[in-house]
Structure formats: C-alpha cells, structure tokens
Coordinates of C-alpha atoms in Angstrom, one line a residue:
M1 CA 36.6 -91.5 -17.6
K2 CA 33.6 -91.5 -15.4
Q3 CA 32.5 -95.0 -16.4
L4 CA 36.0 -96.4 -16.1
L5 CA 36.1 -95.0 -12.5
M6 CA 32.9 -96.5 -11.6
V7 CA 34.0 -99.8 -12.9
S8 CA 37.2 -99.6 -10.8
A9 CA 35.1 -98.8 -7.9
I10 CA 33.1 -102.0 -8.2
A11 CA 36.1 -103.9 -8.4
L12 CA 37.6 -102.5 -5.5
G13 CA 34.4 -102.4 -3.3
L14 CA 33.0 -105.8 -3.5
S15 CA 32.9 -107.5 0.1
A16 CA 30.1 -109.9 0.0
C17 CA 31.6 -113.3 1.1
G18 CA 35.4 -113.1 1.8
G19 CA 36.7 -109.5 1.5
S20 CA 37.4 -107.5 -1.4
S21 CA 37.2 -108.5 -4.9
V22 CA 39.9 -110.0 -7.3
T23 CA 40.4 -108.0 -10.7
N24 CA 38.6 -109.4 -13.7
P25 CA 40.3 -110.2 -17.1
A26 CA 40.7 -106.8 -19.1
P27 CA 38.3 -106.4 -22.0
T28 CA 39.7 -107.3 -25.4
P29 CA 41.2 -104.1 -27.0
S30 CA 39.0 -103.1 -30.0
A31 CA 40.4 -103.4 -33.6
T32 CA 39.8 -99.9 -34.5
P33 CA 39.9 -96.6 -32.5
V34 CA 36.3 -95.7 -33.4
A35 CA 34.7 -98.7 -31.6
Q36 CA 33.6 -96.9 -28.7
A37 CA 31.3 -94.9 -30.9
S38 CA 29.6 -98.0 -32.1
T39 CA 29.2 -99.8 -28.8
P40 CA 25.8 -101.5 -28.5
K41 CA 23.8 -100.1 -25.4
N42 CA 21.9 -103.5 -25.1
V43 CA 23.3 -106.9 -24.2
I44 CA 20.9 -109.8 -24.0
F45 CA 22.6 -113.2 -22.9
F46 CA 20.7 -116.2 -23.4
L47 CA 21.7 -119.4 -21.6
G48 CA 20.4 -122.9 -22.5
D49 CA 21.2 -124.9 -19.5
G50 CA 22.6 -128.1 -20.5
M51 CA 21.8 -127.5 -24.3
G52 CA 24.7 -129.6 -25.9
M53 CA 24.8 -129.6 -29.6
T54 CA 23.2 -133.1 -29.8
T55 CA 20.2 -131.8 -27.5
L56 CA 20.0 -128.8 -29.9
T57 CA 19.8 -131.0 -32.9
A58 CA 17.3 -133.2 -31.4
A59 CA 15.0 -130.3 -30.7
R60 CA 15.4 -129.1 -34.2
I61 CA 14.2 -132.3 -35.7
Y62 CA 11.4 -132.6 -33.2
A63 CA 10.0 -129.2 -33.8
V64 CA 10.6 -128.4 -37.5
G65 CA 12.3 -131.6 -39.1
E66 CA 15.6 -132.5 -40.3
D67 CA 15.9 -129.7 -42.7
G68 CA 13.9 -126.9 -40.8
E69 CA 15.6 -124.1 -38.7
L70 CA 15.2 -122.8 -35.2
T71 CA 15.7 -119.3 -34.5
I72 CA 19.2 -120.2 -33.0
D73 CA 20.2 -121.9 -36.3
T74 CA 19.9 -118.3 -37.9
L75 CA 22.2 -116.4 -35.8
P76 CA 24.9 -115.3 -38.3
E77 CA 27.8 -115.5 -36.0
T78 CA 28.9 -118.8 -34.3
A79 CA 31.7 -120.4 -32.1
F80 CA 32.4 -123.4 -30.2
V81 CA 32.9 -123.0 -26.5
K82 CA 35.2 -124.9 -24.1
T83 CA 33.4 -125.6 -20.8
F84 CA 35.7 -127.3 -18.4
S85 CA 36.1 -125.7 -14.9
N86 CA 39.1 -125.1 -12.6
D87 CA 38.9 -128.5 -10.9
A88 CA 36.9 -130.7 -13.4
Q89 CA 36.6 -131.9 -16.9
V90 CA 33.1 -131.8 -16.7
T91 CA 31.6 -128.6 -15.4
D92 CA 28.5 -128.0 -13.2
S93 CA 26.2 -125.0 -14.0
A94 CA 27.9 -122.8 -11.2
P95 CA 31.4 -122.2 -12.5
S96 CA 30.5 -122.6 -16.0
M97 CA 28.0 -119.6 -16.0
A98 CA 30.3 -117.6 -13.5
A99 CA 32.9 -118.1 -16.2
Y100 CA 30.8 -116.3 -18.8
M101 CA 29.9 -113.7 -16.2
T102 CA 33.4 -113.1 -14.6
G103 CA 36.2 -114.3 -17.2
V104 CA 37.3 -116.3 -14.3
K105 CA 37.9 -120.2 -14.1
M106 CA 36.6 -121.4 -10.8
N107 CA 35.8 -124.7 -9.1
N108 CA 32.7 -126.8 -9.4
E109 CA 29.7 -125.5 -7.2
V110 CA 31.6 -122.0 -6.7
I111 CA 29.3 -118.9 -7.8
S112 CA 31.3 -115.9 -9.0
M113 CA 34.4 -116.1 -6.6
S114 CA 38.0 -116.2 -7.0
Q115 CA 39.7 -119.3 -8.7
D116 CA 41.3 -120.3 -5.2
T117 CA 37.7 -120.6 -3.7
L118 CA 37.1 -123.9 -2.2
A119 CA 33.4 -125.4 -2.4
K120 CA 32.1 -125.9 0.9
D121 CA 28.6 -127.4 1.6
P122 CA 26.2 -124.8 3.2
N123 CA 24.7 -124.8 6.6
K124 CA 21.8 -126.8 7.5
D125 CA 19.5 -123.5 7.0
L126 CA 21.0 -123.3 3.5
T127 CA 23.2 -120.2 4.6
S128 CA 26.9 -120.1 3.5
N129 CA 29.4 -121.9 5.3
C130 CA 32.3 -120.3 3.3
G131 CA 34.4 -118.6 6.3
S132 CA 36.1 -115.3 6.0
S133 CA 39.3 -116.3 4.2
N134 CA 38.0 -118.8 1.5
G135 CA 38.3 -116.6 -1.8
K136 CA 37.2 -113.2 -2.8
P137 CA 34.1 -112.1 -5.0
V138 CA 34.8 -111.5 -8.7
T139 CA 32.8 -108.6 -10.4
T140 CA 30.1 -110.0 -12.8
L141 CA 28.9 -108.4 -16.1
L142 CA 25.6 -107.4 -14.3
E143 CA 27.3 -105.6 -11.7
I144 CA 29.5 -103.8 -14.2
A145 CA 26.6 -102.9 -16.2
K146 CA 24.8 -101.7 -13.0
A147 CA 27.8 -99.5 -12.3
A148 CA 27.7 -98.0 -15.6
G149 CA 24.1 -97.0 -15.2
L150 CA 22.5 -99.6 -17.6
A151 CA 19.2 -101.3 -16.5
T152 CA 19.7 -105.0 -15.4
G153 CA 17.5 -108.0 -15.5
V154 CA 17.5 -111.6 -14.6
V155 CA 14.9 -114.1 -16.1
T156 CA 14.9 -117.9 -15.8
T157 CA 12.5 -120.8 -15.6
T158 CA 14.4 -122.3 -12.6
R159 CA 14.5 -121.0 -9.0
I160 CA 15.9 -117.5 -9.3
T161 CA 18.5 -118.5 -6.5
H162 CA 19.6 -121.5 -8.7
A163 CA 23.3 -121.5 -10.0
T164 CA 22.8 -120.0 -13.3
P165 CA 20.8 -116.9 -12.5
A166 CA 22.8 -116.4 -9.1
A167 CA 26.0 -116.3 -10.9
T168 CA 24.9 -112.9 -12.3
Y169 CA 24.3 -111.2 -9.0
A170 CA 25.7 -113.3 -6.1
H171 CA 29.0 -114.5 -4.7
V172 CA 29.3 -117.5 -2.4
C173 CA 31.5 -120.6 -2.1
H174 CA 28.6 -123.0 -2.8
R175 CA 25.5 -123.0 -5.1
D176 CA 23.3 -124.7 -2.5
A177 CA 23.3 -121.8 -0.1
E178 CA 20.1 -120.6 -1.6
N179 CA 18.9 -118.6 1.4
D180 CA 22.0 -116.4 1.2
I181 CA 21.7 -116.0 -2.3
A182 CA 18.4 -114.7 -2.1
A183 CA 19.4 -112.2 0.6
Q184 CA 22.0 -110.8 -1.7
L185 CA 19.5 -110.1 -4.2
V186 CA 17.1 -107.8 -1.9
P187 CA 18.1 -104.2 -1.2
G188 CA 19.0 -103.5 2.4
D189 CA 21.5 -102.3 4.9
D190 CA 25.1 -104.0 5.5
K191 CA 23.7 -106.5 7.9
S192 CA 21.0 -107.7 5.5
G193 CA 23.2 -109.7 3.2
F194 CA 22.5 -107.5 0.3
N195 CA 25.2 -107.5 -2.4
R196 CA 25.7 -103.7 -2.5
Q197 CA 27.3 -103.8 -6.1
L198 CA 23.7 -104.1 -7.2
L199 CA 23.3 -100.5 -6.0
D200 CA 19.3 -100.1 -6.0
G201 CA 18.9 -103.6 -7.0
V202 CA 18.4 -105.8 -10.2
D203 CA 15.6 -104.0 -12.2
V204 CA 13.8 -106.8 -13.4
V205 CA 13.8 -110.5 -11.8
F206 CA 11.5 -113.1 -13.1
G207 CA 11.6 -116.9 -12.4
G208 CA 10.7 -119.4 -9.6
G209 CA 11.8 -120.2 -6.2
S210 CA 9.7 -118.1 -3.8
Q211 CA 10.5 -120.6 -1.1
F212 CA 14.0 -119.0 -0.3
F213 CA 12.2 -115.6 0.1
K214 CA 9.6 -116.6 2.6
P215 CA 10.0 -117.5 6.3
T216 CA 9.3 -120.9 7.4
A217 CA 6.1 -120.0 9.1
A218 CA 4.8 -119.0 5.7
G219 CA 5.8 -122.4 4.1
G220 CA 9.2 -121.0 3.1
K221 CA 12.7 -122.2 3.9
R222 CA 14.0 -119.0 5.8
A223 CA 14.8 -119.8 9.4
D224 CA 15.7 -116.1 10.1
G225 CA 12.0 -115.0 9.8
R226 CA 12.4 -112.5 7.1
D227 CA 9.9 -112.0 4.3
L228 CA 12.1 -111.0 1.5
I229 CA 9.1 -110.7 -1.0
A230 CA 7.7 -107.9 1.3
E231 CA 11.2 -106.4 1.4
M232 CA 11.2 -106.2 -2.4
K233 CA 7.9 -104.7 -2.4
A234 CA 9.1 -102.0 0.1
N235 CA 12.1 -101.3 -2.2
A236 CA 9.7 -100.2 -5.2
Y237 CA 9.3 -103.6 -6.9
S238 CA 6.1 -104.2 -8.5
I239 CA 5.3 -107.9 -7.5
A240 CA 3.7 -110.9 -9.3
S241 CA 3.1 -114.3 -8.2
N242 CA 1.0 -115.8 -11.0
K243 CA 0.0 -115.2 -14.8
A244 CA -2.7 -113.1 -13.8
E245 CA -0.5 -110.7 -11.7
F246 CA 2.1 -110.9 -14.3
D247 CA -0.2 -109.7 -16.9
Q248 CA -1.2 -106.7 -14.8
L249 CA 2.5 -105.5 -14.4
D250 CA 2.9 -102.5 -16.7
P251 CA 6.5 -102.4 -17.9
K252 CA 6.1 -98.6 -18.8
T253 CA 5.1 -97.4 -15.4
A254 CA 6.6 -100.1 -13.0
K255 CA 10.0 -98.9 -11.6
K256 CA 11.1 -102.2 -11.0
M257 CA 9.5 -105.7 -11.4
F258 CA 9.9 -108.9 -9.3
G259 CA 8.1 -112.1 -10.3
L260 CA 8.3 -115.6 -8.7
F261 CA 5.8 -117.8 -10.1
S262 CA 6.4 -121.2 -8.1
S263 CA 7.8 -122.3 -4.9
S264 CA 10.6 -124.0 -6.5
H265 CA 11.2 -124.3 -10.4
M266 CA 8.9 -123.3 -12.8
S267 CA 7.0 -126.0 -14.7
Y268 CA 8.3 -127.8 -17.7
D269 CA 6.8 -126.2 -20.9
L270 CA 5.2 -129.4 -21.6
D271 CA 3.6 -129.4 -18.3
R272 CA 3.1 -125.7 -18.0
D273 CA -0.6 -124.2 -17.2
P274 CA -0.5 -121.0 -19.4
A275 CA -3.3 -119.7 -17.1
K276 CA -1.0 -119.9 -14.1
E277 CA 2.6 -119.3 -15.3
P278 CA 4.1 -117.2 -18.0
S279 CA 6.2 -118.6 -20.7
L280 CA 10.0 -117.9 -21.1
A281 CA 9.0 -115.9 -24.0
D282 CA 6.4 -114.0 -22.1
M283 CA 9.0 -113.1 -19.3
T284 CA 11.6 -112.2 -21.8
V285 CA 9.5 -109.6 -23.7
K286 CA 8.1 -108.0 -20.6
A287 CA 11.6 -107.6 -19.1
I288 CA 13.0 -106.1 -22.4
Q289 CA 10.0 -103.5 -22.5
G290 CA 10.8 -102.6 -18.7
L291 CA 14.4 -102.2 -19.2
Q292 CA 14.2 -100.1 -22.2
K293 CA 13.0 -97.4 -20.1
N294 CA 16.7 -96.9 -19.3
S295 CA 18.1 -94.8 -22.2
K296 CA 21.6 -95.8 -21.5
G297 CA 20.6 -99.4 -22.1
M298 CA 20.3 -102.7 -20.6
F299 CA 22.0 -106.0 -19.7
L300 CA 19.4 -108.9 -19.5
M301 CA 20.2 -112.6 -18.8
V302 CA 17.7 -115.1 -19.9
E303 CA 18.0 -118.8 -18.9
G304 CA 16.1 -121.8 -20.3
G305 CA 16.9 -123.6 -17.2
R306 CA 14.7 -126.7 -17.3
I307 CA 16.4 -128.2 -20.2
D308 CA 19.2 -129.3 -18.0
H309 CA 16.6 -130.9 -15.4
A310 CA 14.8 -132.9 -17.9
L311 CA 17.8 -134.2 -19.3
H312 CA 19.1 -135.3 -15.6
E313 CA 15.8 -137.1 -15.6
T314 CA 16.5 -138.8 -19.1
T315 CA 12.9 -137.5 -20.1
A316 CA 14.0 -136.3 -23.7
K317 CA 10.5 -135.1 -24.8
K318 CA 10.4 -132.4 -21.9
A319 CA 14.0 -131.5 -22.5
L320 CA 13.2 -130.9 -26.3
Q321 CA 10.0 -129.1 -25.8
D322 CA 11.9 -126.8 -23.2
T323 CA 14.6 -126.1 -25.8
V324 CA 12.0 -125.2 -28.3
A325 CA 10.5 -122.7 -25.6
F326 CA 14.1 -121.4 -25.0
D327 CA 14.2 -120.8 -28.8
N328 CA 10.8 -119.0 -28.9
A329 CA 12.0 -116.7 -26.3
I330 CA 15.1 -115.9 -28.5
K331 CA 12.7 -115.3 -31.5
A332 CA 10.6 -113.0 -29.3
A333 CA 13.3 -111.0 -28.0
I334 CA 14.9 -110.2 -31.5
A335 CA 11.5 -109.2 -32.6
E336 CA 10.8 -107.0 -29.5
V337 CA 14.1 -105.3 -29.7
K338 CA 13.8 -104.6 -33.5
K339 CA 10.9 -102.5 -32.8
T340 CA 13.3 -99.8 -31.6
D341 CA 16.6 -101.0 -33.1
P342 CA 15.5 -102.5 -36.5
E343 CA 18.9 -103.4 -37.6
L344 CA 20.4 -104.2 -34.0
K345 CA 23.1 -101.3 -34.4
N346 CA 22.9 -100.9 -30.9
T347 CA 22.1 -104.4 -29.5
L348 CA 24.3 -107.5 -29.2
I349 CA 22.5 -110.9 -28.4
V350 CA 24.6 -113.8 -27.6
V351 CA 23.1 -117.3 -27.2
T352 CA 25.0 -120.3 -25.7
A353 CA 25.1 -123.2 -23.2
D354 CA 26.8 -123.9 -20.1
H355 CA 27.6 -127.5 -20.7
D356 CA 26.5 -130.6 -22.4
H357 CA 24.8 -133.7 -21.3
T358 CA 25.0 -137.4 -22.3
L359 CA 22.1 -137.5 -24.8
V360 CA 23.0 -139.3 -28.1
L361 CA 21.2 -140.1 -31.3
N362 CA 21.5 -143.7 -32.1
G363 CA 21.6 -146.1 -35.2
Y364 CA 21.2 -145.2 -38.9
A365 CA 17.7 -143.9 -38.5
A366 CA 15.6 -142.8 -41.6
R367 CA 14.4 -139.3 -41.6
T368 CA 11.5 -138.7 -39.4
G369 CA 10.3 -135.1 -39.9
K370 CA 9.2 -133.1 -37.0
S371 CA 7.1 -134.9 -34.2
A372 CA 3.4 -134.7 -34.1
A373 CA 0.5 -136.8 -33.0
G374 CA 0.9 -140.0 -34.6
N375 CA 4.5 -139.5 -35.6
P376 CA 7.0 -139.6 -32.6
G377 CA 9.7 -138.5 -35.1
V378 CA 13.0 -138.4 -33.2
L379 CA 11.6 -139.5 -30.0
G380 CA 10.5 -142.8 -31.7
L381 CA 12.2 -146.0 -32.7
V382 CA 15.0 -146.4 -35.0
R383 CA 13.9 -147.5 -38.5
N384 CA 16.4 -148.3 -41.1
Y385 CA 16.9 -145.7 -43.6
S386 CA 17.1 -148.3 -46.5
D387 CA 13.8 -150.0 -46.2
G388 CA 11.9 -148.5 -43.2
S389 CA 12.1 -151.5 -41.0
L390 CA 12.6 -151.4 -37.2
A391 CA 16.2 -151.4 -36.4
K392 CA 17.2 -154.3 -33.9
D393 CA 19.9 -154.5 -31.3
D394 CA 22.0 -157.8 -30.6
D395 CA 19.1 -159.1 -28.6
G396 CA 16.7 -158.9 -31.7
M397 CA 14.9 -155.9 -30.1
P398 CA 14.1 -152.5 -31.3
Y399 CA 15.5 -149.4 -29.7
T400 CA 15.1 -145.8 -29.6
I401 CA 16.6 -143.0 -31.7
I402 CA 17.6 -141.0 -28.5
G403 CA 19.6 -142.5 -25.8
F404 CA 21.8 -141.5 -22.9
G405 CA 25.2 -142.4 -21.9
T406 CA 24.2 -142.2 -18.3
G407 CA 20.8 -142.4 -16.7
E408 CA 18.2 -144.3 -14.5
N409 CA 16.8 -146.5 -17.0
R410 CA 19.1 -149.4 -17.9
V411 CA 18.0 -153.0 -18.8
N412 CA 20.3 -155.2 -16.5
D413 CA 19.6 -158.3 -18.5
S414 CA 18.9 -159.3 -22.1
R415 CA 16.4 -156.8 -23.4
S416 CA 14.6 -159.9 -25.1
K417 CA 13.5 -160.8 -21.7
F418 CA 11.2 -157.4 -21.6
A419 CA 8.4 -156.4 -23.7
A420 CA 9.5 -154.8 -26.8
L421 CA 9.6 -151.0 -27.1
T422 CA 6.5 -149.4 -29.1
D423 CA 6.4 -145.8 -30.6
E424 CA 3.5 -145.2 -28.4
A425 CA 5.3 -146.0 -25.1
V426 CA 8.6 -144.2 -26.0
F427 CA 6.7 -141.0 -27.3
A428 CA 4.9 -140.5 -23.8
N429 CA 5.7 -137.3 -22.1
S430 CA 7.3 -139.1 -19.0
Y431 CA 9.1 -141.7 -20.9
H432 CA 12.8 -142.1 -19.7
Q433 CA 15.2 -143.1 -22.3
E434 CA 17.5 -146.1 -22.0
A435 CA 21.1 -145.5 -20.8
V436 CA 24.4 -147.3 -21.1
I437 CA 25.5 -146.8 -17.4
Q438 CA 22.9 -146.7 -14.7
T439 CA 22.8 -144.0 -12.2
A440 CA 20.3 -143.0 -9.5
V441 CA 16.9 -141.7 -10.3
G442 CA 17.2 -138.2 -11.9
A443 CA 21.2 -138.3 -11.8
E444 CA 22.1 -138.7 -15.5
T445 CA 25.3 -136.6 -15.6
H446 CA 26.8 -133.6 -17.5
G447 CA 28.8 -134.2 -20.6
G448 CA 32.1 -132.6 -21.3
N449 CA 31.9 -131.6 -25.0
N450 CA 32.2 -128.3 -26.4
V451 CA 28.9 -126.2 -26.7
F452 CA 27.5 -123.9 -29.4
L453 CA 27.5 -120.1 -29.4
G454 CA 25.6 -117.9 -31.6
A455 CA 25.3 -114.3 -31.7
I456 CA 23.6 -111.4 -33.9
G457 CA 24.0 -107.6 -33.4
K458 CA 26.6 -105.2 -33.1
N459 CA 30.0 -106.6 -32.8
A460 CA 28.7 -110.1 -33.0
D461 CA 31.5 -110.9 -35.3
S462 CA 34.1 -111.0 -32.6
F463 CA 32.6 -114.3 -31.7
A464 CA 34.3 -116.9 -33.8
G465 CA 36.3 -120.4 -33.7
V466 CA 37.0 -122.3 -30.6
I467 CA 37.2 -120.2 -27.5
D468 CA 37.1 -120.8 -23.9
N469 CA 34.0 -119.9 -21.7
T470 CA 36.1 -117.3 -19.8
K471 CA 36.8 -115.5 -23.1
V472 CA 33.0 -114.8 -23.6
F473 CA 33.2 -112.4 -20.8
S474 CA 36.1 -110.1 -22.3
L475 CA 34.4 -110.4 -25.7
I476 CA 30.9 -109.2 -24.2
R477 CA 32.7 -106.5 -22.1
S478 CA 34.5 -105.1 -25.0
A479 CA 31.3 -105.0 -27.0
M480 CA 29.7 -102.9 -24.1
G481 CA 32.6 -100.7 -24.1
L482 CA 32.9 -101.4 -20.4

C-alpha cells in the first residue's frame, strides 16, 4: 500500500515544464494472484538506438558469421515492436524512447510529456521554450522506480542529455533544450530546474556531454554560469571524466557516481581509445555493481547510442562495431547479475531498439563469414553465390552488400563513369555506403519498420507477438510490481 501511495504521489507531483503530470496507463494485471511474490527487483533496459533488424543481422554476420550468434540472439523471449509516434509514421528517438518509459504516444522531438504537447524549438541558449500551457510531464519508469526506493542508473555512449537517456529522467517539449535537460538531472532547489521526482538524484550516470554541465567561461555551453559538475560533486556524487578516474571509482563505497567522458558524444567504438574512455560494457558493469548495494533492487537503462549516429553518416562499419559493443554490454550485464542472481529469478532484462534506419542488404551475395583482415565480409562487394564472381549492376559495375535507402553518397550519373569499387575501399572505417536517395551529409533518415525486442529473466515471457512501443511500459511496470 505504501508503494502504491508513493507512485500516486509522483503522478500528482510532477511539475517540471507545464504543471501537474498526466496519468500513465495502468500496469497489465498479472495472470496469477501470486505474481507480486515473484516480482523481479532488478530491471535492466537496453536500448540500441537505431538498431533495426537489418542492422542487427549485418552486425551478426560482421562479428560471428551467418550461422553465429550474438548475445541478443540467445534471449529466450522475443517480440516485434511498432515504433510510429503520435504525429509521424517514422519516429525520432525522443518520442520512441519516451513511449517505452511512459506508455504515452507523443509527438516527434518531445521528451516524456503528454500527448498534446507540441514540439517547440528551444531558445538560442538551449533552454526550453515550451511555455506554461504546452502539455504536462508524464511519469517515467525511472521516476516510478525511484519513488519505490529502488536504485536508478542511466548509461549511454551519447551525451547524457541526448534524447534517449533524457527520456528516462527529464520532461521537455523539445529534445534540443539540452541545457535545461542537464539542469533537471542535478539535485537542487525549486529554482535550479531540478526534476524533484528524482528525489536525491539518479544514483549512477555515465556517458558523454560535459559541455551542457559547464559554463561558457569553462568551455561549456551554459550561459547561466552554473558549473553543474561541481554541483553534482556537492551532492555526494563521485566524479569521473576519463578512464583513469573511472577505474578509481569504487562502486562498493561510492554513494553515487557521475561520469562524463567527453564534451559531446563518446567516441565510436571503432575509434575509441581504451586508455581514455571506458567501453559501454565497462560502464554497464560498474553501474550494476554500484546499484546492487540497494537491497530493494534497481532500474538501469543502458543505451548503445552511437549505432544511430553511424547509420546517419552511412558509415556501416562504425554502426556494426557499435552494435557489437552494445551486444558485449548485454553479455557483460547478464554475467554480472548472475553472480548474485544465477537463475535471474529476481531480474528482468529487456533489449530493444527505438527505431529502424534505411540500411539494406543487397543482391544474392554468397556467404561471407565474419569480417576480418583480408575479408571484408558483409561490408564487402556482392559476389554471386553460384560461382563467386563479382555481381554487376545495370552499368556493369560492382556494388556493395550493404547499401542505404537514403544517404549522402549517391552517384548522380552512370556508375561506369567512375572508378570501380574495390573490397579494400569499401572496407575502410570511414567508407560511406551508396544510397538510393541523396540527402545532406550525415542526414540519412530513420526507417519506419518494426524493431526486435528480446527479454530474459523473471516474467520475460510476457513479451510476445507484435506490440506497440507504449505496451512495453506497462509490461515492465507490471513485471516490477509497480
């Protein structure tokens, strides 16, 4: 009863950005009256940003070959998720992640607000321009978990203020108001911009984006002069800004942990210097170790965010490597949790994506096996499965296995007027695959296809069939008993 009262209080009390909150959809009733006794204490939600099923397939071939398995392939319970937003057939990351976190369909660009909220561009100083009557906050799973006394964490390879992580802890009518999003994360008084539904704050925060926590005088983007990193330290957070400081964080003794390892997004895994930046798996394991100190359990969100950025660039090799790094984090998390919960009787792990991209696998390619030095694999040219010869397009020229529906690299003439592609050229880290429809640089678009969801652990079997992204919220909430 006390738990229910706390959840009710959070629904009534939210006031960051437009008044009191609206009510989230009720949790799905349990099939049996004893479900409360078997409720998992730990929920880990993994989000591969932009990780559509074709990208996932390509990453599998890239890493382990056609007949290999990634960790995500071994998850026993599966579903397909519809991703459209309130106002668009093809969503962006803000409303799609917010749908998972709140159970509410909202407009593109909007983060964890009511369905009637209109996206309004932020002010020039990257603060909110929402107005006082433009929608209401909607309670997130992280806030509900916090109210129930669980430990909470957010881990990402993007800026911590980027759309996906922000949807767990912030409420704003436009995802680009990152200075306000940062302020919502930092414990303070009513005038500080802090989201008070976070109580004493999110317990573990790892990612990039220090520029939104630093004043302009210190090279940041905050025109208000606040040093939010210093404020976090004053609120009992142990701070890290590089791999060495990250390694020194002791999750057993640190009350709370806050690590920002880059000014903007963290490096692509293909480019990452392991002496300077921790991997996604590193951050995930340390977050779990820190959150496990809370005997009531945890809610942890982990995002492989740079998959999406590489796909926008049409640099498929970077996207596939970041997908593998994301999969490694899932593997590491399962292994870490099983140290204390061997059969995952008290843990639910959910893995999914927020939307698709336009990446496709072309031609009738022979099997390539995994990519390695001397074998570009799925990143190479199409070779006919029947005789191994190079496949040719209508201009008599070779083409790559991976292509994009939209993207910056489009040949606007006969391809025979240009040098023939080679495996060496297309296997380069920075090669941009060709696209059907040309866009601006870095502006390949999202796709509208359903995405994959996998789950393991207690009550994972509630995920099945084709479901809307808003349904994921109520399924997790029911599994948590909240």
